Amino acid sequence: MTVVALDFETANQSPDSACAIGLAFVEGDRITRRFHTLIRPPEMRFDWGNIRVHGIRPEDVMDAPSFADVWDEISDVFDGALVLAHNASFDMNVLKRSAARFGLGLPAFRSFCTVSMARRLWPDEPSRKLSALATKFGIGFRHHDAGEDAFACAAIALEGVREAGAVDVKHLAATMGLARTVTADAAPRKGGVAARAMAARGVTTPGQLRFRVAGSRGTPYEIEAIPNARGQLRLACTCPASRFHADCKHRAALRLGDLSAVVGLTPDIERVLAAVLSSPMRAA
């Protein structure tokens, strides 16, 4: 059985907005390897509060793989695994919601929360935060980096093994009775109003219509057409103004048919964008 610690960072409050993932693999009493990558969220909307925590900005993930691409690379790791996470309810929710967003299935595995473990093993500790426990055990790491947080989670689990006198993490999870079976959320329904509206415009999946525009100072921002439940398409922009106002000048220019700011404009982008913006179901 694979034992792996998992950590996500998200772009905003939505659990399907993963912008980074970290894994740390445990074999016996050692952390043997680590994995980390940035992720391009399906909607490039970053809340300032999240950026303040992890420091990841839209421009950092512009060329990063999507969750679907990352999952294609790592999904086999989870099949039958014991997956550790510090506050597992958060990371499992991000995983399930991200998979559902892309219509992806999850293999059968079990999760083990190291926060719950810490409550049992060290009941007198004033804090079970990752940083507090790492300090207690002299674990050096860079907090809110997904790869580093996964490493710290795995290291804390190994401290739990020593504290409980267990054979290994698998034995610890079994004896403590804290491992939980993870079940996938239902995949998004296909063929609904929004999907038909996208197909009518030559866009088969949300996120296929995605491109960059140049700001007034040359800074590239990302525009994505996102369908709502009524089949209407909303243009989302990653520029700072979009985080604080209902509209921005980049979207306004596009709705007026001004494509001059589009970076690397191709005939395909121009054709699909023109179809979207000229539709009776006007892009908001």
mmCIF file of C-alpha atoms in Angstrom:
data_model
loop_
_atom_site.group_PDB
_atom_site.id
_atom_site.type_symbol
_atom_site.label_atom_id
_atom_site.label_comp_id
_atom_site.label_asym_id
_atom_site.label_seq_id
_atom_site.Cartn_x
_atom_site.Cartn_y
_atom_site.Cartn_z
ATOM 1 C CA MET A 1 0.000 0.000 0.000
ATOM 2 C CA THR A 2 1.287 3.429 -0.946
ATOM 3 C CA VAL A 3 1.452 5.956 1.894
ATOM 4 C CA VAL A 4 1.518 9.526 0.636
ATOM 5 C CA ALA A 5 0.927 12.936 2.226
ATOM 6 C CA LEU A 6 -1.121 15.415 0.206
ATOM 7 C CA ASP A 7 -1.457 19.189 0.350
ATOM 8 C CA PHE A 8 -3.315 21.682 -1.850
ATOM 9 C CA GLU A 9 -3.221 25.450 -2.159
ATOM 10 C CA THR A 10 -6.243 27.176 -3.684
ATOM 11 C CA ALA A 11 -6.648 30.378 -5.681
ATOM 12 C CA ASN A 12 -9.851 31.444 -3.925
ATOM 13 C CA GLN A 13 -12.494 30.146 -1.534
ATOM 14 C CA SER A 14 -13.845 27.654 -4.060
ATOM 15 C CA PRO A 15 -12.551 24.123 -3.395
ATOM 16 C CA ASP A 16 -12.147 23.455 -7.131
ATOM 17 C CA SER A 17 -9.622 26.309 -7.512
ATOM 18 C CA ALA A 18 -6.461 24.303 -6.754
ATOM 19 C CA CYS A 19 -3.371 26.256 -7.801
ATOM 20 C CA ALA A 20 -0.701 23.955 -6.326
ATOM 21 C CA ILE A 21 -0.383 20.373 -5.140
ATOM 22 C CA GLY A 22 2.317 18.655 -3.116
ATOM 23 C CA LEU A 23 2.934 14.982 -2.346
ATOM 24 C CA ALA A 24 5.405 13.336 0.029
ATOM 25 C CA PHE A 25 5.828 9.554 -0.079
ATOM 26 C CA VAL A 26 6.483 7.545 3.090
ATOM 27 C CA GLU A 27 8.129 4.139 3.108
ATOM 28 C CA GLY A 28 8.704 2.554 6.507
ATOM 29 C CA ASP A 29 10.200 5.268 8.723
ATOM 30 C CA ARG A 30 11.417 7.556 5.934
ATOM 31 C CA ILE A 31 10.108 10.125 3.482
ATOM 32 C CA THR A 32 11.542 8.778 0.250
ATOM 33 C CA ARG A 33 10.430 11.211 -2.453
ATOM 34 C CA ARG A 34 8.419 14.337 -3.056
ATOM 35 C CA PHE A 35 6.340 15.859 -5.833
ATOM 36 C CA HIS A 36 5.180 19.436 -6.329
ATOM 37 C CA THR A 37 3.633 21.400 -9.159
ATOM 38 C CA LEU A 38 1.650 24.561 -9.686
ATOM 39 C CA ILE A 39 -1.814 24.122 -11.195
ATOM 40 C CA ARG A 40 -3.741 26.396 -13.513
ATOM 41 C CA PRO A 41 -7.212 26.792 -11.918
ATOM 42 C CA PRO A 42 -10.220 26.413 -14.243
ATOM 43 C CA GLU A 43 -11.180 29.991 -13.404
ATOM 44 C CA MET A 44 -8.222 32.342 -13.127
ATOM 45 C CA ARG A 45 -9.695 34.206 -10.176
ATOM 46 C CA PHE A 46 -7.272 34.723 -7.306
ATOM 47 C CA ASP A 47 -8.504 36.227 -4.053
ATOM 48 C CA TRP A 48 -6.063 38.568 -2.369
ATOM 49 C CA GLY A 49 -6.421 36.728 0.932
ATOM 50 C CA ASN A 50 -5.266 33.489 -0.691
ATOM 51 C CA ILE A 51 -2.357 35.196 -2.434
ATOM 52 C CA ARG A 52 -1.311 36.688 0.891
ATOM 53 C CA VAL A 53 -1.157 33.190 2.391
ATOM 54 C CA HIS A 54 0.679 31.236 -0.309
ATOM 55 C CA GLY A 55 2.119 33.943 -2.560
ATOM 56 C CA ILE A 56 0.912 32.340 -5.797
ATOM 57 C CA ARG A 57 -0.359 34.856 -8.349
ATOM 58 C CA PRO A 58 -2.193 34.438 -11.669
ATOM 59 C CA GLU A 59 0.963 35.091 -13.678
ATOM 60 C CA ASP A 60 2.716 32.253 -11.832
ATOM 61 C CA VAL A 61 0.265 29.637 -13.118
ATOM 62 C CA MET A 62 -0.428 31.027 -16.585
ATOM 63 C CA ASP A 63 1.515 28.193 -18.219
ATOM 64 C CA ALA A 64 0.964 25.577 -15.497
ATOM 65 C CA PRO A 65 -0.887 22.325 -16.233
ATOM 66 C CA SER A 66 -4.573 21.997 -15.412
ATOM 67 C CA PHE A 67 -5.754 19.741 -12.608
ATOM 68 C CA ALA A 68 -6.838 17.211 -15.244
ATOM 69 C CA ASP A 69 -3.313 17.130 -16.683
ATOM 70 C CA VAL A 70 -1.750 16.703 -13.237
ATOM 71 C CA TRP A 71 -4.272 14.046 -12.254
ATOM 72 C CA ASP A 72 -3.430 12.068 -15.377
ATOM 73 C CA GLU A 73 0.153 11.938 -14.112
ATOM 74 C CA ILE A 74 -0.483 11.082 -10.460
ATOM 75 C CA SER A 75 -3.860 9.289 -10.242
ATOM 76 C CA ASP A 76 -2.299 5.820 -10.085
ATOM 77 C CA VAL A 77 -0.566 6.848 -6.851
ATOM 78 C CA PHE A 78 -3.938 7.115 -5.090
ATOM 79 C CA ASP A 79 -5.297 3.714 -6.102
ATOM 80 C CA GLY A 80 -5.587 1.764 -2.843
ATOM 81 C CA ALA A 81 -3.345 4.258 -1.039
ATOM 82 C CA LEU A 82 -3.384 5.664 2.466
ATOM 83 C CA VAL A 83 -3.417 9.442 1.907
ATOM 84 C CA LEU A 84 -2.260 11.660 4.764
ATOM 85 C CA ALA A 85 -3.307 15.286 5.090
ATOM 86 C CA HIS A 86 -3.175 17.892 7.830
ATOM 87 C CA ASN A 87 -6.850 18.871 8.177
ATOM 88 C CA ALA A 88 -7.819 16.167 5.700
ATOM 89 C CA SER A 89 -11.379 17.432 5.238
ATOM 90 C CA PHE A 90 -10.011 20.471 3.368
ATOM 91 C CA ASP A 91 -7.638 18.621 1.056
ATOM 92 C CA MET A 92 -10.077 15.781 0.359
ATOM 93 C CA ASN A 93 -12.761 18.303 -0.524
ATOM 94 C CA VAL A 94 -10.395 20.091 -2.923
ATOM 95 C CA LEU A 95 -9.502 16.769 -4.517
ATOM 96 C CA LYS A 96 -13.103 15.617 -4.894
ATOM 97 C CA ARG A 97 -14.410 18.934 -6.167
ATOM 98 C CA SER A 98 -11.519 19.379 -8.597
ATOM 99 C CA ALA A 99 -12.058 15.889 -9.988
ATOM 100 C CA ALA A 100 -15.790 16.563 -10.320
ATOM 101 C CA ARG A 101 -15.126 19.868 -12.095
ATOM 102 C CA PHE A 102 -13.266 17.998 -14.827
ATOM 103 C CA GLY A 103 -15.535 14.941 -14.837
ATOM 104 C CA LEU A 104 -12.752 12.711 -13.494
ATOM 105 C CA GLY A 105 -13.177 9.606 -11.371
ATOM 106 C CA LEU A 106 -11.266 8.914 -8.167
ATOM 107 C CA PRO A 107 -9.785 5.508 -7.354
ATOM 108 C CA ALA A 108 -10.623 3.878 -4.040
ATOM 109 C CA PHE A 109 -8.349 5.031 -1.216
ATOM 110 C CA ARG A 110 -8.402 5.972 2.464
ATOM 111 C CA SER A 111 -7.473 9.247 4.106
ATOM 112 C CA PHE A 112 -5.788 9.838 7.464
ATOM 113 C CA CYS A 113 -5.942 13.247 9.146
ATOM 114 C CA THR A 114 -2.793 14.173 11.068
ATOM 115 C CA VAL A 115 -4.712 16.882 12.957
ATOM 116 C CA SER A 116 -7.025 14.217 14.392
ATOM 117 C CA MET A 117 -3.973 12.066 15.098
ATOM 118 C CA ALA A 118 -2.317 14.940 16.984
ATOM 119 C CA ARG A 119 -5.412 15.517 19.116
ATOM 120 C CA ARG A 120 -5.238 11.895 20.254
ATOM 121 C CA LEU A 121 -1.475 11.644 20.773
ATOM 122 C CA TRP A 122 -0.668 15.095 22.168
ATOM 123 C CA PRO A 123 -3.864 16.288 23.890
ATOM 124 C CA ASP A 124 -2.055 18.922 25.946
ATOM 125 C CA GLU A 125 -0.495 20.733 23.000
ATOM 126 C CA PRO A 126 -1.842 24.313 22.750
ATOM 127 C CA SER A 127 -2.004 24.117 18.945
ATOM 128 C CA ARG A 128 -2.198 21.347 16.372
ATOM 129 C CA LYS A 129 -1.463 23.643 13.459
ATOM 130 C CA LEU A 130 1.060 22.325 10.982
ATOM 131 C CA SER A 131 3.544 25.072 11.827
ATOM 132 C CA ALA A 132 3.161 24.544 15.596
ATOM 133 C CA LEU A 133 3.711 20.790 15.403
ATOM 134 C CA ALA A 134 6.618 21.240 13.007
ATOM 135 C CA THR A 135 8.236 23.592 15.523
ATOM 136 C CA LYS A 136 7.626 21.111 18.340
ATOM 137 C CA PHE A 137 9.453 18.365 16.450
ATOM 138 C CA GLY A 138 12.126 20.506 14.815
ATOM 139 C CA ILE A 139 10.808 19.917 11.305
ATOM 140 C CA GLY A 140 12.150 22.580 8.966
ATOM 141 C CA PHE A 141 9.824 23.560 6.120
ATOM 142 C CA ARG A 142 8.443 26.542 4.205
ATOM 143 C CA HIS A 143 4.816 26.926 5.233
ATOM 144 C CA HIS A 144 2.056 27.259 2.599
ATOM 145 C CA ASP A 145 4.220 25.775 -0.128
ATOM 146 C CA ALA A 146 2.232 22.673 -1.107
ATOM 147 C CA GLY A 147 5.291 20.466 -1.484
ATOM 148 C CA GLU A 148 6.774 21.647 1.807
ATOM 149 C CA ASP A 149 3.470 21.291 3.657
ATOM 150 C CA ALA A 150 3.062 17.725 2.365
ATOM 151 C CA PHE A 151 6.578 16.957 3.612
ATOM 152 C CA ALA A 152 5.800 18.412 7.065
ATOM 153 C CA CYS A 153 2.551 16.425 7.232
ATOM 154 C CA ALA A 154 4.424 13.204 6.452
ATOM 155 C CA ALA A 155 7.126 14.017 9.013
ATOM 156 C CA ILE A 156 4.487 14.668 11.704
ATOM 157 C CA ALA A 157 2.839 11.336 10.877
ATOM 158 C CA LEU A 158 6.191 9.628 11.457
ATOM 159 C CA GLU A 159 6.445 11.397 14.819
ATOM 160 C CA GLY A 160 3.035 9.941 15.568
ATOM 161 C CA VAL A 161 4.313 6.460 14.730
ATOM 162 C CA ARG A 162 7.144 6.884 17.241
ATOM 163 C CA GLU A 163 4.852 8.349 19.904
ATOM 164 C CA ALA A 164 2.331 5.517 19.604
ATOM 165 C CA GLY A 165 4.918 2.768 19.289
ATOM 166 C CA ALA A 166 3.401 1.698 15.991
ATOM 167 C CA VAL A 167 5.201 -0.295 13.320
ATOM 168 C CA ASP A 168 4.610 2.275 10.583
ATOM 169 C CA VAL A 169 2.028 4.806 9.402
ATOM 170 C CA LYS A 170 -0.265 2.085 8.055
ATOM 171 C CA HIS A 171 -0.225 0.344 11.434
ATOM 172 C CA LEU A 172 -0.830 3.656 13.209
ATOM 173 C CA ALA A 173 -3.859 4.460 11.034
ATOM 174 C CA ALA A 174 -5.307 1.005 11.593
ATOM 175 C CA THR A 175 -4.853 1.009 15.374
ATOM 176 C CA MET A 176 -6.156 4.558 15.837
ATOM 177 C CA GLY A 177 -9.233 3.913 13.701
ATOM 178 C CA LEU A 178 -8.955 7.307 12.019
ATOM 179 C CA ALA A 179 -8.604 6.229 8.383
ATOM 180 C CA ARG A 180 -11.615 7.185 6.287
ATOM 181 C CA THR A 181 -12.752 5.886 2.918
ATOM 182 C CA VAL A 182 -12.912 8.673 0.342
ATOM 183 C CA THR A 183 -15.789 8.670 -2.119
ATOM 184 C CA ALA A 184 -15.900 10.895 -5.179
ATOM 185 C CA ASP A 185 -18.460 13.637 -5.645
ATOM 186 C CA ALA A 186 -20.732 13.136 -8.607
ATOM 187 C CA ALA A 187 -19.202 14.294 -11.860
ATOM 188 C CA PRO A 188 -20.803 17.346 -13.435
ATOM 189 C CA ARG A 189 -23.736 16.606 -15.693
ATOM 190 C CA LYS A 190 -22.947 16.763 -19.371
ATOM 191 C CA GLY A 191 -25.171 17.879 -22.191
ATOM 192 C CA GLY A 192 -27.045 20.532 -20.229
ATOM 193 C CA VAL A 193 -28.015 24.005 -21.348
ATOM 194 C CA ALA A 194 -24.546 25.429 -20.829
ATOM 195 C CA ALA A 195 -22.857 22.588 -22.688
ATOM 196 C CA ARG A 196 -25.245 22.935 -25.629
ATOM 197 C CA ALA A 197 -24.689 26.679 -25.705
ATOM 198 C CA MET A 198 -20.930 26.192 -25.760
ATOM 199 C CA ALA A 199 -21.170 23.571 -28.487
ATOM 200 C CA ALA A 200 -23.291 25.896 -30.600
ATOM 201 C CA ARG A 201 -20.433 28.374 -30.516
ATOM 202 C CA GLY A 202 -17.777 25.814 -31.405
ATOM 203 C CA VAL A 203 -16.515 25.492 -27.825
ATOM 204 C CA THR A 204 -16.878 21.924 -26.600
ATOM 205 C CA THR A 205 -15.665 22.330 -23.026
ATOM 206 C CA PRO A 206 -15.567 25.181 -20.537
ATOM 207 C CA GLY A 207 -12.076 26.610 -20.571
ATOM 208 C CA GLN A 208 -11.426 25.801 -24.232
ATOM 209 C CA LEU A 209 -11.978 29.475 -25.033
ATOM 210 C CA ARG A 210 -9.068 30.917 -23.105
ATOM 211 C CA PHE A 211 -6.563 33.496 -24.241
ATOM 212 C CA ARG A 212 -4.438 36.410 -23.092
ATOM 213 C CA VAL A 213 -4.819 40.139 -23.443
ATOM 214 C CA ALA A 214 -2.134 42.758 -22.947
ATOM 215 C CA GLY A 215 -2.757 45.422 -20.305
ATOM 216 C CA SER A 216 -1.941 49.097 -20.780
ATOM 217 C CA ARG A 217 1.594 48.481 -19.483
ATOM 218 C CA GLY A 218 2.066 45.281 -21.428
ATOM 219 C CA THR A 219 1.233 42.981 -18.506
ATOM 220 C CA PRO A 220 -0.530 39.860 -19.837
ATOM 221 C CA TYR A 221 -3.890 38.966 -18.330
ATOM 222 C CA GLU A 222 -6.053 35.967 -18.999
ATOM 223 C CA ILE A 223 -9.588 35.948 -20.373
ATOM 224 C CA GLU A 224 -11.783 32.871 -20.161
ATOM 225 C CA ALA A 225 -15.362 32.305 -21.307
ATOM 226 C CA ILE A 226 -17.283 30.550 -18.530
ATOM 227 C CA PRO A 227 -20.827 29.215 -19.089
ATOM 228 C CA ASN A 228 -23.484 29.608 -16.422
ATOM 229 C CA ALA A 229 -26.500 27.384 -15.811
ATOM 230 C CA ARG A 230 -28.604 29.367 -18.303
ATOM 231 C CA GLY A 231 -26.127 28.805 -21.103
ATOM 232 C CA GLN A 232 -24.858 32.384 -21.045
ATOM 233 C CA LEU A 233 -21.142 33.009 -21.294
ATOM 234 C CA ARG A 234 -19.367 35.235 -18.809
ATOM 235 C CA LEU A 235 -15.946 36.614 -19.625
ATOM 236 C CA ALA A 236 -13.627 36.321 -16.625
ATOM 237 C CA CYS A 237 -10.402 38.328 -16.495
ATOM 238 C CA THR A 238 -7.420 37.985 -14.173
ATOM 239 C CA CYS A 239 -6.566 41.697 -14.097
ATOM 240 C CA PRO A 240 -6.625 43.479 -10.697
ATOM 241 C CA ALA A 241 -9.675 45.562 -11.634
ATOM 242 C CA SER A 242 -11.781 42.413 -12.054
ATOM 243 C CA ARG A 243 -11.206 41.487 -8.436
ATOM 244 C CA PHE A 244 -12.743 44.696 -7.160
ATOM 245 C CA HIS A 245 -15.225 45.767 -9.848
ATOM 246 C CA ALA A 246 -18.006 44.140 -11.813
ATOM 247 C CA ASP A 247 -16.237 44.870 -15.085
ATOM 248 C CA CYS A 248 -12.843 45.777 -16.500
ATOM 249 C CA LYS A 249 -11.656 47.601 -19.597
ATOM 250 C CA HIS A 250 -10.373 44.420 -21.209
ATOM 251 C CA ARG A 251 -13.778 42.740 -21.186
ATOM 252 C CA ALA A 252 -15.497 45.967 -22.161
ATOM 253 C CA ALA A 253 -13.229 46.304 -25.202
ATOM 254 C CA LEU A 254 -13.918 42.729 -26.265
ATOM 255 C CA ARG A 255 -17.668 43.214 -26.051
ATOM 256 C CA LEU A 256 -17.280 46.212 -28.372
ATOM 257 C CA GLY A 257 -15.460 43.987 -30.838
ATOM 258 C CA ASP A 258 -12.014 45.458 -30.156
ATOM 259 C CA LEU A 259 -9.591 42.521 -30.324
ATOM 260 C CA SER A 260 -6.431 44.624 -30.585
ATOM 261 C CA ALA A 261 -5.224 43.670 -27.094
ATOM 262 C CA VAL A 262 -5.531 39.922 -27.660
ATOM 263 C CA VAL A 263 -2.095 38.319 -27.484
ATOM 264 C CA GLY A 264 -1.326 35.886 -30.323
ATOM 265 C CA LEU A 265 -4.704 36.316 -31.975
ATOM 266 C CA THR A 266 -5.360 33.385 -34.290
ATOM 267 C CA PRO A 267 -8.181 32.932 -36.797
ATOM 268 C CA ASP A 268 -9.685 30.226 -34.562
ATOM 269 C CA ILE A 269 -9.751 32.470 -31.487
ATOM 270 C CA GLU A 270 -11.131 35.340 -33.538
ATOM 271 C CA ARG A 271 -13.842 33.151 -35.065
ATOM 272 C CA VAL A 272 -15.002 31.640 -31.778
ATOM 273 C CA LEU A 273 -14.769 34.910 -29.854
ATOM 274 C CA ALA A 274 -16.731 36.741 -32.528
ATOM 275 C CA ALA A 275 -19.425 34.053 -32.373
ATOM 276 C CA VAL A 276 -19.624 34.317 -28.599
ATOM 277 C CA LEU A 277 -19.832 38.100 -28.522
ATOM 278 C CA SER A 278 -22.376 38.314 -31.313
ATOM 279 C CA SER A 279 -24.659 35.711 -29.754
ATOM 280 C CA PRO A 280 -28.159 36.718 -28.562
ATOM 281 C CA MET A 281 -27.086 35.251 -25.226
ATOM 282 C CA ARG A 282 -24.692 38.141 -24.728
ATOM 283 C CA ALA A 283 -21.483 37.479 -22.814
ATOM 284 C CA ALA A 284 -21.719 39.197 -19.448
#
